């Protein structure tokens, strides 16, 4: 979401809600269709998420960029 222009703080909250809700349902996030995902953010795209493996922890850590101070 941040890469699509969403402020980090808002994106963090959206993803937190998505994960919280997905833990209550069979199939988790992978079982959600595009319309369900769009309830959380119109920036979610099911096909893009699957191709980028966006919820893969290893991919997430590897894509993190930090500022050296």
mmCIF file of N, CA and C in Angstrom:
data_model
loop_
_atom_site.group_PDB
_atom_site.id
_atom_site.type_symbol
_atom_site.label_atom_id
_atom_site.label_comp_id
_atom_site.label_asym_id
_atom_site.label_seq_id
_atom_site.Cartn_x
_atom_site.Cartn_y
_atom_site.Cartn_z
ATOM 1 N N UNK A 1 0.826 -1.196 0.000
ATOM 2 C CA UNK A 1 0.000 0.000 0.000
ATOM 3 C C UNK A 1 0.866 1.254 0.000
ATOM 4 N N UNK A 2 1.964 1.198 0.749
ATOM 5 C CA UNK A 2 2.856 2.356 0.810
ATOM 6 C C UNK A 2 3.439 2.635 -0.574
ATOM 7 N N UNK A 3 3.801 1.583 -1.294
ATOM 8 C CA UNK A 3 4.355 1.761 -2.639
ATOM 9 C C UNK A 3 3.324 2.334 -3.601
ATOM 10 N N UNK A 4 2.043 2.250 -3.230
ATOM 11 C CA UNK A 4 0.976 2.807 -4.062
ATOM 12 C C UNK A 4 0.517 4.173 -3.559
ATOM 13 N N UNK A 5 1.281 4.766 -2.630
ATOM 14 C CA UNK A 5 1.005 6.130 -2.195
ATOM 15 C C UNK A 5 0.260 6.280 -0.873
ATOM 16 N N UNK A 6 -0.063 5.168 -0.229
ATOM 17 C CA UNK A 6 -0.761 5.243 1.062
ATOM 18 C C UNK A 6 0.250 5.588 2.153
ATOM 19 N N UNK A 7 -0.047 6.541 3.036
ATOM 20 C CA UNK A 7 0.867 6.835 4.146
ATOM 21 C C UNK A 7 1.097 5.581 4.998
ATOM 22 N N UNK A 8 2.330 5.419 5.488
ATOM 23 C CA UNK A 8 2.695 4.214 6.220
ATOM 24 C C UNK A 8 1.745 3.935 7.382
ATOM 25 N N UNK A 9 1.442 4.948 8.170
ATOM 26 C CA UNK A 9 0.598 4.746 9.353
ATOM 27 C C UNK A 9 -0.779 4.200 8.972
ATOM 28 N N UNK A 10 -1.365 4.734 7.916
ATOM 29 C CA UNK A 10 -2.674 4.251 7.463
ATOM 30 C C UNK A 10 -2.553 2.833 6.900
ATOM 31 N N UNK A 11 -1.517 2.589 6.092
ATOM 32 C CA UNK A 11 -1.309 1.263 5.511
ATOM 33 C C UNK A 11 -1.137 0.220 6.613
ATOM 34 N N UNK A 12 -0.416 0.568 7.646
ATOM 35 C CA UNK A 12 -0.186 -0.348 8.771
ATOM 36 C C UNK A 12 -1.515 -0.722 9.423
ATOM 37 N N UNK A 13 -2.371 0.254 9.633
ATOM 38 C CA UNK A 13 -3.679 -0.006 10.227
ATOM 39 C C UNK A 13 -4.569 -0.864 9.339
ATOM 40 N N UNK A 14 -4.555 -0.581 8.040
ATOM 41 C CA UNK A 14 -5.366 -1.344 7.088
ATOM 42 C C UNK A 14 -4.929 -2.806 7.066
ATOM 43 N N UNK A 15 -3.639 -3.033 6.969
ATOM 44 C CA UNK A 15 -3.124 -4.404 6.923
ATOM 45 C C UNK A 15 -3.384 -5.116 8.251
ATOM 46 N N UNK A 16 -3.269 -4.397 9.349
ATOM 47 C CA UNK A 16 -3.577 -4.990 10.656
ATOM 48 C C UNK A 16 -5.015 -5.468 10.737
ATOM 49 N N UNK A 17 -5.948 -4.652 10.272
ATOM 50 C CA UNK A 17 -7.369 -5.038 10.257
ATOM 51 C C UNK A 17 -7.591 -6.240 9.341
ATOM 52 N N UNK A 18 -6.959 -6.209 8.164
ATOM 53 C CA UNK A 18 -7.087 -7.307 7.217
ATOM 54 C C UNK A 18 -6.607 -8.613 7.837
ATOM 55 N N UNK A 19 -5.461 -8.591 8.465
ATOM 56 C CA UNK A 19 -4.911 -9.803 9.075
ATOM 57 C C UNK A 19 -5.782 -10.260 10.232
ATOM 58 N N UNK A 20 -6.214 -9.330 11.075
ATOM 59 C CA UNK A 20 -7.074 -9.682 12.211
ATOM 60 C C UNK A 20 -8.341 -10.387 11.723
ATOM 61 N N UNK A 21 -8.976 -9.809 10.712
ATOM 62 C CA UNK A 21 -10.211 -10.396 10.185
ATOM 63 C C UNK A 21 -9.954 -11.722 9.472
ATOM 64 N N UNK A 22 -8.813 -11.835 8.789
ATOM 65 C CA UNK A 22 -8.524 -13.061 8.050
ATOM 66 C C UNK A 22 -8.286 -14.244 8.981
ATOM 67 N N UNK A 23 -7.827 -13.974 10.198
ATOM 68 C CA UNK A 23 -7.593 -15.053 11.158
ATOM 69 C C UNK A 23 -8.899 -15.678 11.642
ATOM 70 N N UNK A 24 -10.006 -14.962 11.468
ATOM 71 C CA UNK A 24 -11.316 -15.442 11.911
ATOM 72 C C UNK A 24 -12.042 -16.247 10.839
ATOM 73 N N UNK A 25 -11.490 -16.294 9.638
ATOM 74 C CA UNK A 25 -12.209 -16.939 8.539
ATOM 75 C C UNK A 25 -11.394 -18.078 7.942
ATOM 76 N N UNK A 26 -12.092 -19.059 7.438
ATOM 77 C CA UNK A 26 -11.442 -20.171 6.752
ATOM 78 C C UNK A 26 -10.830 -19.638 5.458
ATOM 79 N N UNK A 27 -9.640 -20.069 5.151
ATOM 80 C CA UNK A 27 -9.001 -19.647 3.911
ATOM 81 C C UNK A 27 -8.101 -18.444 4.061
ATOM 82 N N UNK A 28 -8.222 -17.725 5.172
ATOM 83 C CA UNK A 28 -7.367 -16.569 5.409
ATOM 84 C C UNK A 28 -7.420 -15.540 4.293
ATOM 85 N N UNK A 29 -6.355 -14.804 4.149
ATOM 86 C CA UNK A 29 -6.278 -13.768 3.117
ATOM 87 C C UNK A 29 -6.339 -14.399 1.727
ATOM 88 N N UNK A 30 -5.673 -15.545 1.562
ATOM 89 C CA UNK A 30 -5.646 -16.204 0.262
ATOM 90 C C UNK A 30 -7.040 -16.590 -0.208
ATOM 91 N N UNK A 31 -7.952 -16.811 0.714
ATOM 92 C CA UNK A 31 -9.309 -17.193 0.362
ATOM 93 C C UNK A 31 -10.222 -16.016 0.028
ATOM 94 N N UNK A 32 -9.717 -14.807 0.200
ATOM 95 C CA UNK A 32 -10.527 -13.616 -0.086
ATOM 96 C C UNK A 32 -10.464 -13.284 -1.576
ATOM 97 N N UNK A 33 -11.583 -12.849 -2.119
ATOM 98 C CA UNK A 33 -11.575 -12.411 -3.508
ATOM 99 C C UNK A 33 -11.330 -10.902 -3.564
ATOM 100 N N UNK A 34 -11.231 -10.373 -4.774
ATOM 101 C CA UNK A 34 -10.917 -8.954 -4.958
ATOM 102 C C UNK A 34 -11.902 -8.030 -4.249
ATOM 103 N N UNK A 35 -13.190 -8.344 -4.322
ATOM 104 C CA UNK A 35 -14.184 -7.454 -3.702
ATOM 105 C C UNK A 35 -14.042 -7.426 -2.184
ATOM 106 N N UNK A 36 -13.691 -8.562 -1.587
ATOM 107 C CA UNK A 36 -13.468 -8.587 -0.136
ATOM 108 C C UNK A 36 -12.242 -7.761 0.241
ATOM 109 N N UNK A 37 -11.173 -7.891 -0.535
ATOM 110 C CA UNK A 37 -9.951 -7.138 -0.259
ATOM 111 C C UNK A 37 -10.165 -5.641 -0.422
ATOM 112 N N UNK A 38 -10.969 -5.249 -1.386
ATOM 113 C CA UNK A 38 -11.214 -3.832 -1.653
ATOM 114 C C UNK A 38 -12.008 -3.167 -0.525
ATOM 115 N N UNK A 39 -12.637 -3.953 0.345
ATOM 116 C CA UNK A 39 -13.322 -3.385 1.514
ATOM 117 C C UNK A 39 -12.304 -2.746 2.462
ATOM 118 N N UNK A 40 -11.067 -3.238 2.414
ATOM 119 C CA UNK A 40 -10.006 -2.717 3.278
ATOM 120 C C UNK A 40 -9.272 -1.559 2.612
ATOM 121 N N UNK A 41 -9.030 -1.680 1.310
ATOM 122 C CA UNK A 41 -8.380 -0.608 0.557
ATOM 123 C C UNK A 41 -8.630 -0.818 -0.928
ATOM 124 N N UNK A 42 -8.955 0.250 -1.611
ATOM 125 C CA UNK A 42 -9.160 0.145 -3.056
ATOM 126 C C UNK A 42 -7.845 -0.065 -3.798
ATOM 127 N N UNK A 43 -6.731 0.019 -3.082
ATOM 128 C CA UNK A 43 -5.418 -0.195 -3.679
ATOM 129 C C UNK A 43 -5.024 -1.677 -3.731
ATOM 130 N N UNK A 44 -5.791 -2.544 -3.064
ATOM 131 C CA UNK A 44 -5.501 -3.978 -3.109
ATOM 132 C C UNK A 44 -5.917 -4.555 -4.454
ATOM 133 N N UNK A 45 -5.086 -5.424 -4.994
ATOM 134 C CA UNK A 45 -5.361 -6.119 -6.242
ATOM 135 C C UNK A 45 -4.942 -7.578 -6.044
ATOM 136 N N UNK A 46 -5.886 -8.488 -6.057
ATOM 137 C CA UNK A 46 -5.642 -9.902 -5.748
ATOM 138 C C UNK A 46 -4.539 -10.500 -6.630
ATOM 139 N N UNK A 47 -4.629 -10.294 -7.936
ATOM 140 C CA UNK A 47 -3.623 -10.884 -8.831
ATOM 141 C C UNK A 47 -2.231 -10.324 -8.568
ATOM 142 N N UNK A 48 -2.164 -9.034 -8.351
ATOM 143 C CA UNK A 48 -0.877 -8.395 -8.060
ATOM 144 C C UNK A 48 -0.301 -8.914 -6.743
ATOM 145 N N UNK A 49 -1.155 -9.060 -5.742
ATOM 146 C CA UNK A 49 -0.711 -9.554 -4.440
ATOM 147 C C UNK A 49 -0.140 -10.961 -4.557
ATOM 148 N N UNK A 50 -0.792 -11.803 -5.333
ATOM 149 C CA UNK A 50 -0.321 -13.177 -5.500
ATOM 150 C C UNK A 50 0.994 -13.221 -6.264
ATOM 151 N N UNK A 51 1.110 -12.427 -7.319
ATOM 152 C CA UNK A 51 2.324 -12.457 -8.126
ATOM 153 C C UNK A 51 3.518 -11.884 -7.370
ATOM 154 N N UNK A 52 3.283 -10.900 -6.527
ATOM 155 C CA UNK A 52 4.364 -10.289 -5.756
ATOM 156 C C UNK A 52 4.628 -11.012 -4.440
ATOM 157 N N UNK A 53 3.761 -11.979 -4.115
ATOM 158 C CA UNK A 53 3.853 -12.689 -2.828
ATOM 159 C C UNK A 53 3.931 -11.668 -1.685
ATOM 160 N N UNK A 54 3.008 -10.725 -1.714
ATOM 161 C CA UNK A 54 3.037 -9.567 -0.834
ATOM 162 C C UNK A 54 2.947 -9.908 0.663
ATOM 163 N N UNK A 55 2.324 -11.025 0.998
ATOM 164 C CA UNK A 55 2.215 -11.391 2.413
ATOM 165 C C UNK A 55 3.202 -12.490 2.805
ATOM 166 N N UNK A 56 4.225 -12.695 1.994
ATOM 167 C CA UNK A 56 5.302 -13.627 2.311
ATOM 168 C C UNK A 56 6.304 -12.876 3.184
ATOM 169 N N UNK A 57 6.506 -13.320 4.437
ATOM 170 C CA UNK A 57 7.395 -12.575 5.344
ATOM 171 C C UNK A 57 8.801 -12.380 4.787
ATOM 172 N N UNK A 58 9.336 -13.368 4.106
ATOM 173 C CA UNK A 58 10.688 -13.254 3.557
ATOM 174 C C UNK A 58 10.747 -12.138 2.500
ATOM 175 N N UNK A 59 9.752 -12.097 1.632
ATOM 176 C CA UNK A 59 9.688 -11.059 0.599
ATOM 177 C C UNK A 59 9.546 -9.686 1.253
ATOM 178 N N UNK A 60 8.734 -9.604 2.289
ATOM 179 C CA UNK A 60 8.524 -8.344 2.989
ATOM 180 C C UNK A 60 9.825 -7.806 3.589
ATOM 181 N N UNK A 61 10.567 -8.677 4.268
ATOM 182 C CA UNK A 61 11.825 -8.255 4.896
ATOM 183 C C UNK A 61 12.842 -7.843 3.834
ATOM 184 N N UNK A 62 12.933 -8.603 2.751
ATOM 185 C CA UNK A 62 13.889 -8.297 1.696
ATOM 186 C C UNK A 62 13.582 -6.966 1.004
ATOM 187 N N UNK A 63 12.319 -6.549 0.987
ATOM 188 C CA UNK A 63 11.950 -5.311 0.294
ATOM 189 C C UNK A 63 12.078 -4.077 1.188
ATOM 190 N N UNK A 64 12.334 -4.278 2.485
ATOM 191 C CA UNK A 64 12.423 -3.153 3.417
ATOM 192 C C UNK A 64 13.648 -2.306 3.132
ATOM 193 N N UNK A 65 13.444 -1.016 3.136
ATOM 194 C CA UNK A 65 14.544 -0.075 2.942
ATOM 195 C C UNK A 65 14.611 0.809 4.185
ATOM 196 N N UNK A 66 15.793 0.944 4.741
ATOM 197 C CA UNK A 66 15.989 1.784 5.921
ATOM 198 C C UNK A 66 16.928 2.932 5.584
ATOM 199 N N UNK A 67 16.779 3.989 6.318
ATOM 200 C CA UNK A 67 17.642 5.154 6.164
ATOM 201 C C UNK A 67 18.763 5.052 7.184
ATOM 202 N N UNK A 68 19.985 5.157 6.721
ATOM 203 C CA UNK A 68 21.113 5.160 7.668
ATOM 204 C C UNK A 68 21.169 6.512 8.354
ATOM 205 N N UNK A 69 21.350 6.489 9.646
ATOM 206 C CA UNK A 69 21.436 7.734 10.414
ATOM 207 C C UNK A 69 22.779 7.874 11.046
#
